[in-house]
PDB file of C-alpha atoms in Angstrom:
ATOM      1  CA  MET A  39     133.713 248.116  27.955  1.00 41.00           C
ATOM      2  CA  ALA A  40     135.616 245.257  26.494  1.00 45.00           C
ATOM      3  CA  ASP A  41     139.217 246.493  28.158  1.00 48.00           C
ATOM      4  CA  GLU A  42     137.842 246.432  31.891  1.00 80.00           C
ATOM      5  CA  GLU A  43     137.422 243.660  33.755  1.00 93.00           C
ATOM      6  CA  PRO A  44     133.454 243.064  34.500  1.00 95.00           C
ATOM      7  CA  VAL A  45     133.964 241.625  37.988  1.00 97.00           C
ATOM      8  CA  LEU A  46     137.223 242.157  40.079  1.00 98.00           C
ATOM      9  CA  TYR A  47     138.567 239.329  42.699  1.00 98.00           C
ATOM     10  CA  GLU A  48     140.492 240.171  45.552  1.00 98.00           C
ATOM     11  CA  VAL A  49     141.651 238.044  48.635  1.00 98.00           C
ATOM     12  CA  ARG A  50     142.171 239.762  52.088  1.00 97.00           C
ATOM     13  CA  GLY A  51     143.266 237.070  54.569  1.00 97.00           C
ATOM     14  CA  THR A  52     140.606 234.123  54.321  1.00 97.00           C
ATOM     15  CA  THR A  53     137.865 236.402  52.670  1.00 98.00           C
ATOM     16  CA  ALA A  54     137.441 237.113  49.103  1.00 98.00           C
ATOM     17  CA  ILE A  55     136.112 240.336  47.751  1.00 98.00           C
ATOM     18  CA  ILE A  56     134.278 240.084  44.309  1.00 98.00           C
ATOM     19  CA  THR A  57     133.242 243.290  43.174  1.00 98.00           C
ATOM     20  CA  LEU A  58     130.905 244.068  40.408  1.00 98.00           C
ATOM     21  CA  ASN A  59     132.806 246.444  38.102  1.00 97.00           C
ATOM     22  CA  ARG A  60     130.737 248.273  35.662  1.00 96.00           C
ATOM     23  CA  PRO A  61     129.902 251.416  37.634  1.00 97.00           C
ATOM     24  CA  GLN A  62     129.271 253.356  34.503  1.00 95.00           C
ATOM     25  CA  TYR A  63     126.323 251.377  33.794  1.00 94.00           C
ATOM     26  CA  ARG A  64     125.343 251.169  37.498  1.00 96.00           C
ATOM     27  CA  ASN A  65     126.723 247.567  37.488  1.00 97.00           C
ATOM     28  CA  ALA A  66     123.992 246.363  35.106  1.00 95.00           C
ATOM     29  CA  GLN A  67     124.282 242.605  34.241  1.00 94.00           C
ATOM     30  CA  ASN A  68     125.325 241.873  30.963  1.00 91.00           C
ATOM     31  CA  SER A  69     126.567 238.336  29.853  1.00 88.00           C
ATOM     32  CA  ALA A  70     130.197 239.202  30.468  1.00 90.00           C
ATOM     33  CA  LEU A  71     129.603 240.518  33.967  1.00 94.00           C
ATOM     34  CA  LEU A  72     127.294 237.054  34.845  1.00 94.00           C
ATOM     35  CA  TYR A  73     129.994 234.605  33.432  1.00 92.00           C
ATOM     36  CA  ALA A  74     132.885 236.765  35.065  1.00 94.00           C
ATOM     37  CA  LEU A  75     130.942 236.796  38.404  1.00 97.00           C
ATOM     38  CA  ASP A  76     130.432 232.795  38.181  1.00 96.00           C
ATOM     39  CA  ASP A  77     133.807 232.355  37.290  1.00 95.00           C
ATOM     40  CA  ALA A  78     134.898 234.260  40.369  1.00 98.00           C
ATOM     41  CA  PHE A  79     132.139 232.251  42.704  1.00 98.00           C
ATOM     42  CA  GLN A  80     133.857 229.253  41.111  1.00 96.00           C
ATOM     43  CA  ARG A  81     137.456 230.296  42.173  1.00 98.00           C
ATOM     44  CA  PHE A  82     136.231 231.062  45.622  1.00 98.00           C
ATOM     45  CA  ALA A  83     134.458 227.710  45.773  1.00 97.00           C
ATOM     46  CA  GLN A  84     137.692 225.949  44.963  1.00 97.00           C
ATOM     47  CA  ASP A  85     140.275 227.650  47.038  1.00 98.00           C
ATOM     48  CA  ASP A  86     140.562 225.835  50.446  1.00 97.00           C
ATOM     49  CA  ASP A  87     142.461 229.059  52.011  1.00 97.00           C
ATOM     50  CA  VAL A  88     139.459 231.313  51.358  1.00 98.00           C
ATOM     51  CA  ARG A  89     136.805 230.630  53.642  1.00 98.00           C
ATOM     52  CA  VAL A  90     133.935 233.497  52.924  1.00 98.00           C
ATOM     53  CA  ALA A  91     133.385 235.735  50.015  1.00 98.00           C
ATOM     54  CA  VAL A  92     131.771 239.150  50.126  1.00 99.00           C
ATOM     55  CA  LEU A  93     129.780 240.348  47.057  1.00 99.00           C
ATOM     56  CA  THR A  94     129.700 244.227  46.329  1.00 98.00           C
ATOM     57  CA  GLY A  95     129.439 246.439  43.620  1.00 98.00           C
ATOM     58  CA  ALA A  96     131.801 249.410  42.227  1.00 98.00           C
ATOM     59  CA  GLY A  97     130.701 252.804  42.671  1.00 97.00           C
ATOM     60  CA  PRO A  98     127.522 254.200  44.131  1.00 98.00           C
ATOM     61  CA  HIS A  99     125.218 251.384  43.475  1.00 98.00           C
ATOM     62  CA  PHE A 100     125.116 247.703  43.989  1.00 98.00           C
ATOM     63  CA  SER A 101     123.002 246.469  40.639  1.00 98.00           C
ATOM     64  CA  SER A 102     120.654 248.431  38.529  1.00 97.00           C
ATOM     65  CA  GLY A 103     119.414 244.828  37.239  1.00 95.00           C
ATOM     66  CA  HIS A 104     119.267 243.051  34.115  1.00 93.00           C
ATOM     67  CA  ASP A 105     121.219 245.410  31.194  1.00 90.00           C
ATOM     68  CA  LEU A 106     118.486 246.573  28.972  1.00 81.00           C
ATOM     69  CA  GLY A 107     120.443 248.439  26.688  1.00 77.00           C
ATOM     70  CA  SER A 108     123.852 249.856  27.455  1.00 72.00           C
ATOM     71  CA  PRO A 109     126.688 249.516  25.037  1.00 67.00           C
ATOM     72  CA  GLY A 110     127.788 246.056  26.589  1.00 57.00           C
ATOM     73  CA  VAL A 111     124.265 244.408  25.939  1.00 59.00           C
ATOM     74  CA  ASP A 112     124.695 241.210  24.536  1.00 64.00           C
ATOM     75  CA  TYR A 113     121.724 239.185  24.433  1.00 59.00           C
ATOM     76  CA  ASP A 114     122.982 237.570  21.183  1.00 61.00           C
ATOM     77  CA  VAL A 115     126.195 236.142  22.176  1.00 61.00           C
ATOM     78  CA  PRO A 116     126.549 232.575  22.566  1.00 58.00           C
ATOM     79  CA  TYR A 117     126.725 230.983  25.661  1.00 58.00           C
ATOM     80  CA  THR A 118     129.821 229.504  27.116  1.00 69.00           C
ATOM     81  CA  ARG A 119     127.901 226.883  28.568  1.00 68.00           C
ATOM     82  CA  ARG A 120     127.532 226.734  32.451  1.00 76.00           C
ATOM     83  CA  SER A 121     123.963 224.657  32.335  1.00 75.00           C
ATOM     84  CA  THR A 122     122.604 221.552  30.308  1.00 71.00           C
ATOM     85  CA  TRP A 123     120.360 223.836  28.583  1.00 76.00           C
ATOM     86  CA  TRP A 124     120.891 224.699  24.891  1.00 75.00           C
ATOM     87  CA  ASP A 125     122.123 227.563  23.338  1.00 77.00           C
ATOM     88  CA  HIS A 126     119.536 230.348  22.713  1.00 76.00           C
ATOM     89  CA  THR A 127     121.027 232.478  19.995  1.00 77.00           C
ATOM     90  CA  ASP A 128     119.640 230.371  17.124  1.00 80.00           C
ATOM     91  CA  LYS A 129     115.856 229.735  18.994  1.00 80.00           C
ATOM     92  CA  GLU A 130     112.820 231.939  18.781  1.00 83.00           C
ATOM     93  CA  GLY A 131     109.801 232.524  20.514  1.00 82.00           C
ATOM     94  CA  ALA A 132     109.488 231.156  24.287  1.00 83.00           C
ATOM     95  CA  GLU A 133     112.305 228.703  23.673  1.00 86.00           C
ATOM     96  CA  ARG A 134     114.672 231.283  23.348  1.00 83.00           C
ATOM     97  CA  TRP A 135     113.694 233.200  26.184  1.00 83.00           C
ATOM     98  CA  MET A 136     113.263 230.354  28.523  1.00 90.00           C
ATOM     99  CA  SER A 137     116.783 228.536  27.545  1.00 87.00           C
ATOM    100  CA  HIS A 138     118.539 231.975  27.947  1.00 85.00           C
ATOM    101  CA  GLU A 139     116.954 232.840  31.416  1.00 89.00           C
ATOM    102  CA  MET A 140     117.390 229.302  32.780  1.00 90.00           C
ATOM    103  CA  GLU A 141     121.308 229.311  31.930  1.00 86.00           C
ATOM    104  CA  MET A 142     122.261 233.381  32.652  1.00 87.00           C
ATOM    105  CA  TYR A 143     119.608 234.050  35.497  1.00 93.00           C
ATOM    106  CA  LEU A 144     117.923 230.966  37.331  1.00 94.00           C
ATOM    107  CA  GLY A 145     120.592 228.595  36.849  1.00 92.00           C
ATOM    108  CA  MET A 146     123.251 230.634  38.008  1.00 94.00           C
ATOM    109  CA  CYS A 147     121.624 232.205  40.827  1.00 96.00           C
ATOM    110  CA  ARG A 148     120.658 228.646  42.143  1.00 95.00           C
ATOM    111  CA  ARG A 149     124.383 227.449  41.979  1.00 95.00           C
ATOM    112  CA  TRP A 150     125.619 230.340  43.877  1.00 97.00           C
ATOM    113  CA  HIS A 151     123.061 230.159  46.524  1.00 97.00           C
ATOM    114  CA  ASP A 152     124.205 226.775  46.860  1.00 96.00           C
ATOM    115  CA  LEU A 153     127.721 227.275  47.536  1.00 97.00           C
ATOM    116  CA  PRO A 154     129.501 225.022  50.193  1.00 97.00           C
ATOM    117  CA  LYS A 155     130.805 228.311  51.720  1.00 98.00           C
ATOM    118  CA  PRO A 156     129.349 231.374  53.447  1.00 98.00           C
ATOM    119  CA  THR A 157     128.702 234.373  51.223  1.00 98.00           C
ATOM    120  CA  ILE A 158     128.128 237.830  52.251  1.00 99.00           C
ATOM    121  CA  ALA A 159     126.250 240.864  50.092  1.00 99.00           C
ATOM    122  CA  ALA A 160     127.384 244.360  50.753  1.00 98.00           C
ATOM    123  CA  VAL A 161     125.213 246.511  49.261  1.00 98.00           C
ATOM    124  CA  ARG A 162     125.268 250.464  48.683  1.00 98.00           C
ATOM    125  CA  GLY A 163     122.815 252.357  46.649  1.00 98.00           C
ATOM    126  CA  GLY A 164     120.196 250.753  44.146  1.00 98.00           C
ATOM    127  CA  CYS A 165     119.515 247.024  44.368  1.00 98.00           C
ATOM    128  CA  ILE A 166     116.900 246.453  41.644  1.00 98.00           C
ATOM    129  CA  ALA A 167     115.320 243.950  39.930  1.00 97.00           C
ATOM    130  CA  GLY A 168     117.929 241.571  38.843  1.00 97.00           C
ATOM    131  CA  GLY A 169     120.374 243.288  41.606  1.00 98.00           C
ATOM    132  CA  LEU A 170     117.797 241.386  43.975  1.00 98.00           C
ATOM    133  CA  MET A 171     118.751 238.226  42.721  1.00 98.00           C
ATOM    134  CA  LEU A 172     122.904 238.684  43.031  1.00 98.00           C
ATOM    135  CA  ALA A 173     122.066 239.697  46.794  1.00 98.00           C
ATOM    136  CA  TRP A 174     119.338 237.220  47.431  1.00 98.00           C
ATOM    137  CA  SER A 175     121.763 234.864  46.197  1.00 98.00           C
ATOM    138  CA  CYS A 176     124.231 235.488  49.178  1.00 98.00           C
ATOM    139  CA  ASP A 177     123.485 233.989  52.931  1.00 98.00           C
ATOM    140  CA  LEU A 178     123.727 237.569  54.444  1.00 98.00           C
ATOM    141  CA  ILE A 179     123.044 241.013  53.182  1.00 99.00           C
ATOM    142  CA  VAL A 180     124.801 244.024  54.984  1.00 98.00           C
ATOM    143  CA  ALA A 181     123.467 247.398  53.723  1.00 98.00           C
ATOM    144  CA  ALA A 182     124.545 250.928  53.784  1.00 98.00           C
ATOM    145  CA  ASP A 183     122.097 253.349  55.019  1.00 98.00           C
ATOM    146  CA  ASP A 184     121.699 254.857  51.727  1.00 98.00           C
ATOM    147  CA  ALA A 185     120.645 251.373  50.202  1.00 98.00           C
ATOM    148  CA  PHE A 186     117.601 250.846  48.458  1.00 98.00           C
ATOM    149  CA  PHE A 187     115.535 247.708  47.170  1.00 98.00           C
ATOM    150  CA  SER A 188     112.962 247.436  44.102  1.00 98.00           C
ATOM    151  CA  ASP A 189     111.281 245.173  41.765  1.00 98.00           C
ATOM    152  CA  PRO A 190     109.361 247.027  39.438  1.00 96.00           C
ATOM    153  CA  VAL A 191     109.141 244.632  36.308  1.00 95.00           C
ATOM    154  CA  VAL A 192     105.430 244.445  36.929  1.00 96.00           C
ATOM    155  CA  ALA A 193     105.616 247.520  35.353  1.00 94.00           C
ATOM    156  CA  LEU A 194     107.133 245.903  32.697  1.00 93.00           C
ATOM    157  CA  GLY A 195     104.536 243.072  32.238  1.00 94.00           C
ATOM    158  CA  CYS A 196     106.531 240.630  34.296  1.00 95.00           C
ATOM    159  CA  PRO A 197     105.349 238.870  37.509  1.00 96.00           C
ATOM    160  CA  GLY A 198     108.909 239.486  39.030  1.00 96.00           C
ATOM    161  CA  VAL A 199     112.502 238.344  38.607  1.00 97.00           C
ATOM    162  CA  GLU A 200     113.373 235.179  37.630  1.00 96.00           C
ATOM    163  CA  PHE A 201     115.113 233.840  41.019  1.00 97.00           C
ATOM    164  CA  PHE A 202     111.466 234.677  42.995  1.00 98.00           C
ATOM    165  CA  ARG A 203     112.464 234.755  46.426  1.00 98.00           C
ATOM    166  CA  HIS A 204     110.219 237.514  47.353  1.00 98.00           C
ATOM    167  CA  PRO A 205     107.700 235.671  49.772  1.00 97.00           C
ATOM    168  CA  TRP A 206     110.781 234.032  51.809  1.00 97.00           C
ATOM    169  CA  GLU A 207     112.769 237.153  51.711  1.00 98.00           C
ATOM    170  CA  LEU A 208     109.574 239.659  52.859  1.00 97.00           C
ATOM    171  CA  GLY A 209     106.497 237.597  53.804  1.00 96.00           C
ATOM    172  CA  PRO A 210     103.414 237.174  51.486  1.00 97.00           C
ATOM    173  CA  ARG A 211     101.832 240.568  52.036  1.00 98.00           C
ATOM    174  CA  GLN A 212     104.908 242.578  51.837  1.00 98.00           C
ATOM    175  CA  ALA A 213     105.791 240.688  48.705  1.00 98.00           C
ATOM    176  CA  LYS A 214     102.741 241.782  47.067  1.00 98.00           C
ATOM    177  CA  GLU A 215     102.952 244.993  48.129  1.00 98.00           C
ATOM    178  CA  PHE A 216     106.619 245.298  46.683  1.00 98.00           C
ATOM    179  CA  LEU A 217     105.753 243.902  43.777  1.00 98.00           C
ATOM    180  CA  PHE A 218     102.022 245.536  42.805  1.00 98.00           C
ATOM    181  CA  LEU A 219     103.323 249.278  43.942  1.00 97.00           C
ATOM    182  CA  GLY A 220     106.727 248.568  42.290  1.00 97.00           C
ATOM    183  CA  GLU A 221     108.156 251.114  45.169  1.00 97.00           C
ATOM    184  CA  ALA A 222     111.570 250.987  46.643  1.00 98.00           C
ATOM    185  CA  ILE A 223     112.183 250.158  49.968  1.00 98.00           C
ATOM    186  CA  ASP A 224     114.819 251.520  51.980  1.00 98.00           C
ATOM    187  CA  ALA A 225     117.347 249.838  54.068  1.00 98.00           C
ATOM    188  CA  ASP A 226     115.749 250.445  57.414  1.00 98.00           C
ATOM    189  CA  ARG A 227     112.418 248.974  56.294  1.00 98.00           C
ATOM    190  CA  ALA A 228     114.417 245.945  54.419  1.00 98.00           C
ATOM    191  CA  HIS A 229     115.966 245.218  57.949  1.00 98.00           C
ATOM    192  CA  ARG A 230     112.814 245.610  59.809  1.00 98.00           C
ATOM    193  CA  LEU A 231     111.102 243.016  57.449  1.00 97.00           C
ATOM    194  CA  GLY A 232     113.970 240.605  57.988  1.00 97.00           C
ATOM    195  CA  MET A 233     115.438 240.644  54.510  1.00 98.00           C
ATOM    196  CA  VAL A 234     118.706 242.705  55.686  1.00 98.00           C
ATOM    197  CA  ASN A 235     120.794 241.434  58.510  1.00 98.00           C
ATOM    198  CA  ARG A 236     122.484 244.478  59.352  1.00 98.00           C
ATOM    199  CA  VAL A 237     122.380 248.451  58.134  1.00 98.00           C
ATOM    200  CA  VAL A 238     125.432 250.459  58.749  1.00 98.00           C
ATOM    201  CA  THR A 239     126.814 253.853  57.563  1.00 98.00           C
ATOM    202  CA  GLY A 240     128.500 253.811  53.904  1.00 97.00           C
ATOM    203  CA  ASP A 241     131.823 254.304  55.267  1.00 98.00           C
ATOM    204  CA  ALA A 242     131.507 251.092  57.499  1.00 98.00           C
ATOM    205  CA  LEU A 243     129.961 248.784  54.920  1.00 98.00           C
ATOM    206  CA  LEU A 244     132.996 246.955  53.768  1.00 98.00           C
ATOM    207  CA  ASP A 245     134.680 246.764  57.064  1.00 98.00           C
ATOM    208  CA  THR A 246     131.612 245.599  58.743  1.00 98.00           C
ATOM    209  CA  ALA A 247     131.199 242.655  55.829  1.00 98.00           C
ATOM    210  CA  LEU A 248     134.865 242.051  56.221  1.00 98.00           C
ATOM    211  CA  ASP A 249     134.622 241.889  60.033  1.00 98.00           C
ATOM    212  CA  MET A 250     131.660 239.540  59.990  1.00 98.00           C
ATOM    213  CA  ALA A 251     133.299 237.214  56.837  1.00 98.00           C
ATOM    214  CA  GLU A 252     136.660 236.719  59.208  1.00 98.00           C
ATOM    215  CA  ARG A 253     134.737 235.773  62.384  1.00 98.00           C
ATOM    216  CA  ILE A 254     132.513 233.269  60.275  1.00 98.00           C
ATOM    217  CA  GLY A 255     135.561 232.061  58.779  1.00 97.00           C
ATOM    218  CA  GLY A 256     136.922 231.263  61.809  1.00 97.00           C
ATOM    219  CA  GLN A 257     134.138 228.480  62.411  1.00 98.00           C
ATOM    220  CA  PRO A 258     135.035 225.011  61.077  1.00 98.00           C
ATOM    221  CA  ALA A 259     134.706 224.859  57.154  1.00 97.00           C
ATOM    222  CA  PHE A 260     132.472 221.751  56.971  1.00 98.00           C
ATOM    223  CA  GLY A 261     130.171 222.760  60.107  1.00 98.00           C
ATOM    224  CA  LEU A 262     129.569 225.947  58.175  1.00 98.00           C
ATOM    225  CA  ALA A 263     128.470 224.102  54.898  1.00 98.00           C
ATOM    226  CA  LEU A 264     126.501 221.609  57.164  1.00 98.00           C
ATOM    227  CA  ALA A 265     124.683 224.668  58.604  1.00 98.00           C
ATOM    228  CA  LYS A 266     123.983 226.401  55.250  1.00 98.00           C
ATOM    229  CA  GLN A 267     122.699 223.111  53.748  1.00 97.00           C
ATOM    230  CA  ALA A 268     120.389 222.560  56.668  1.00 98.00           C
ATOM    231  CA  VAL A 269     118.857 226.023  56.496  1.00 98.00           C
ATOM    232  CA  ASN A 270     118.903 225.763  52.304  1.00 97.00           C
ATOM    233  CA  ARG A 271     117.265 222.410  52.729  1.00 97.00           C
ATOM    234  CA  CYS A 272     114.582 223.960  55.001  1.00 97.00           C
ATOM    235  CA  GLU A 273     113.255 226.788  52.852  1.00 97.00           C
ATOM    236  CA  GLU A 274     113.206 224.031  50.188  1.00 96.00           C
ATOM    237  CA  ALA A 275     111.013 221.974  52.510  1.00 97.00           C
ATOM    238  CA  MET A 276     108.792 225.034  52.911  1.00 96.00           C
ATOM    239  CA  GLY A 277     108.116 225.266  49.135  1.00 97.00           C
ATOM    240  CA  GLN A 278     110.947 227.671  47.894  1.00 97.00           C
ATOM    241  CA  ARG A 279     112.148 225.736  45.257  1.00 96.00           C
ATOM    242  CA  ALA A 280     108.799 224.556  43.644  1.00 97.00           C
ATOM    243  CA  GLY A 281     107.296 228.106  43.938  1.00 97.00           C
ATOM    244  CA  ILE A 282     110.378 229.406  42.145  1.00 97.00           C
ATOM    245  CA  ASP A 283     109.852 226.870  39.245  1.00 96.00           C
ATOM    246  CA  ALA A 284     106.194 227.697  39.158  1.00 97.00           C
ATOM    247  CA  THR A 285     106.957 231.339  39.129  1.00 96.00           C
ATOM    248  CA  PHE A 286     109.788 230.833  36.371  1.00 95.00           C
ATOM    249  CA  ALA A 287     107.225 229.303  34.005  1.00 95.00           C
ATOM    250  CA  LEU A 288     104.925 232.441  34.896  1.00 96.00           C
ATOM    251  CA  HIS A 289     107.638 234.598  33.894  1.00 95.00           C
ATOM    252  CA  GLN A 290     108.332 232.934  30.478  1.00 94.00           C
ATOM    253  CA  LEU A 291     104.486 233.302  29.904  1.00 94.00           C
ATOM    254  CA  SER A 292     104.626 236.901  30.307  1.00 95.00           C
ATOM    255  CA  HIS A 293     107.170 237.196  27.925  1.00 92.00           C
ATOM    256  CA  ALA A 294     105.232 235.338  25.226  1.00 92.00           C
ATOM    257  CA  HIS A 295     102.463 237.542  25.916  1.00 94.00           C
ATOM    258  CA  ASN A 296     104.327 240.601  26.037  1.00 91.00           C
ATOM    259  CA  GLN A 297     105.817 239.704  22.396  1.00 89.00           C
ATOM    260  CA  VAL A 298     102.097 239.136  21.145  1.00 90.00           C
ATOM    261  CA  VAL A 299     100.715 242.251  22.414  1.00 90.00           C
ATOM    262  CA  SER A 300     103.938 244.833  21.883  1.00 90.00           C
ATOM    263  CA  GLY A 301     106.107 243.136  19.530  1.00 88.00           C
ATOM    264  CA  GLN A 302     108.759 242.629  22.602  1.00 86.00           C
ATOM    265  CA  PRO A 303     109.424 240.052  25.361  1.00 87.00           C
ATOM    266  CA  ILE A 304     108.928 243.144  27.720  1.00 86.00           C
ATOM    267  CA  LEU A 305     106.654 245.861  27.716  1.00 84.00           C
ATOM    268  CA  VAL A 306     108.042 248.603  26.157  1.00 68.00           C
ATOM    269  CA  SER A 307     105.721 251.501  27.069  1.00 55.00           C
ATOM    270  CA  THR A 308     105.403 251.491  31.142  1.00 47.00           C
ATOM    271  CA  PRO A 309     103.497 253.619  33.547  1.00 45.00           C
ATOM    272  CA  ARG A 310     105.116 256.166  35.772  1.00 45.00           C
ATOM    273  CA  ARG A 311     106.267 254.627  39.105  1.00 45.00           C
ATOM    274  CA  THR A 312     107.401 255.925  42.197  1.00 42.00           C
ATOM    275  CA  ALA A 313     111.364 255.757  42.591  1.00 47.00           C
ATOM    276  CA  ARG A 314     111.841 256.839  46.105  1.00 49.00           C
ATOM    277  CA  PRO A 315     112.093 254.119  48.768  1.00 52.00           C
ATOM    278  CA  ALA A 316     108.715 253.785  50.353  1.00 42.00           C
ATOM    279  CA  GLY A 317     108.681 253.812  54.398  1.00 41.00           C
ATOM    280  CA  ASP A 318     106.030 252.248  56.759  1.00 36.00           C
ATOM    281  CA  GLU A 319     104.138 255.338  57.518  1.00 32.00           C
TER     282      GLU A 319
END
């Protein structure tokens, strides 16, 4: 809501705690939240006294993804300009959606992923679709034992969320199952697949993330920056950036196709899907 801060910023010692603060909408991501999150990450990046950031969500869920209809949805609000792409609000068709998502989703996630300081996502409850993009923008993921992860957007006629890290987070075959079925996976399975670093009880989630942040923050800042860049560049050498670019183009094709067949950039009538986390059995 207009009188609330969509993102909270707190410093404890050398750690910044960045909290998504729309719990009444399960931390759905409207423009106000994403721009506030970008401001928080920029504040963190420029403060030499803060070494590590922990990203979490207020309330029982990390993030339900992109806001598709709460009272705070604001797709027609002009940008505050974080990229070199033109504003979407006076454009039509594919140009409108591509410029919007290049600014709000892919561009911001890439910037957060490349921050020179370490970041940790502390995830409880639902981490759905666009919520995955925020967690995947972080270097480490600590999950509460009630956390679950899903990207059900194939049911909306899309190939997956815009920051398409699925094959690198899950492996190709698991990524296909994750997308094709649209089922949620629980924290334990996400840990076995390598997407999550640690699983802890809900009561221990923030303390665990803060303990890791404090110990990481004791390392030389430049050494951490170089280690992070080394791993990120290796991911790119494995084809990640080219893969995300190609998938982003397919995502835009899906919007154009859906607009033709349904009159909306996402399919408005979707099949029923399983919401419970799926185990290995």
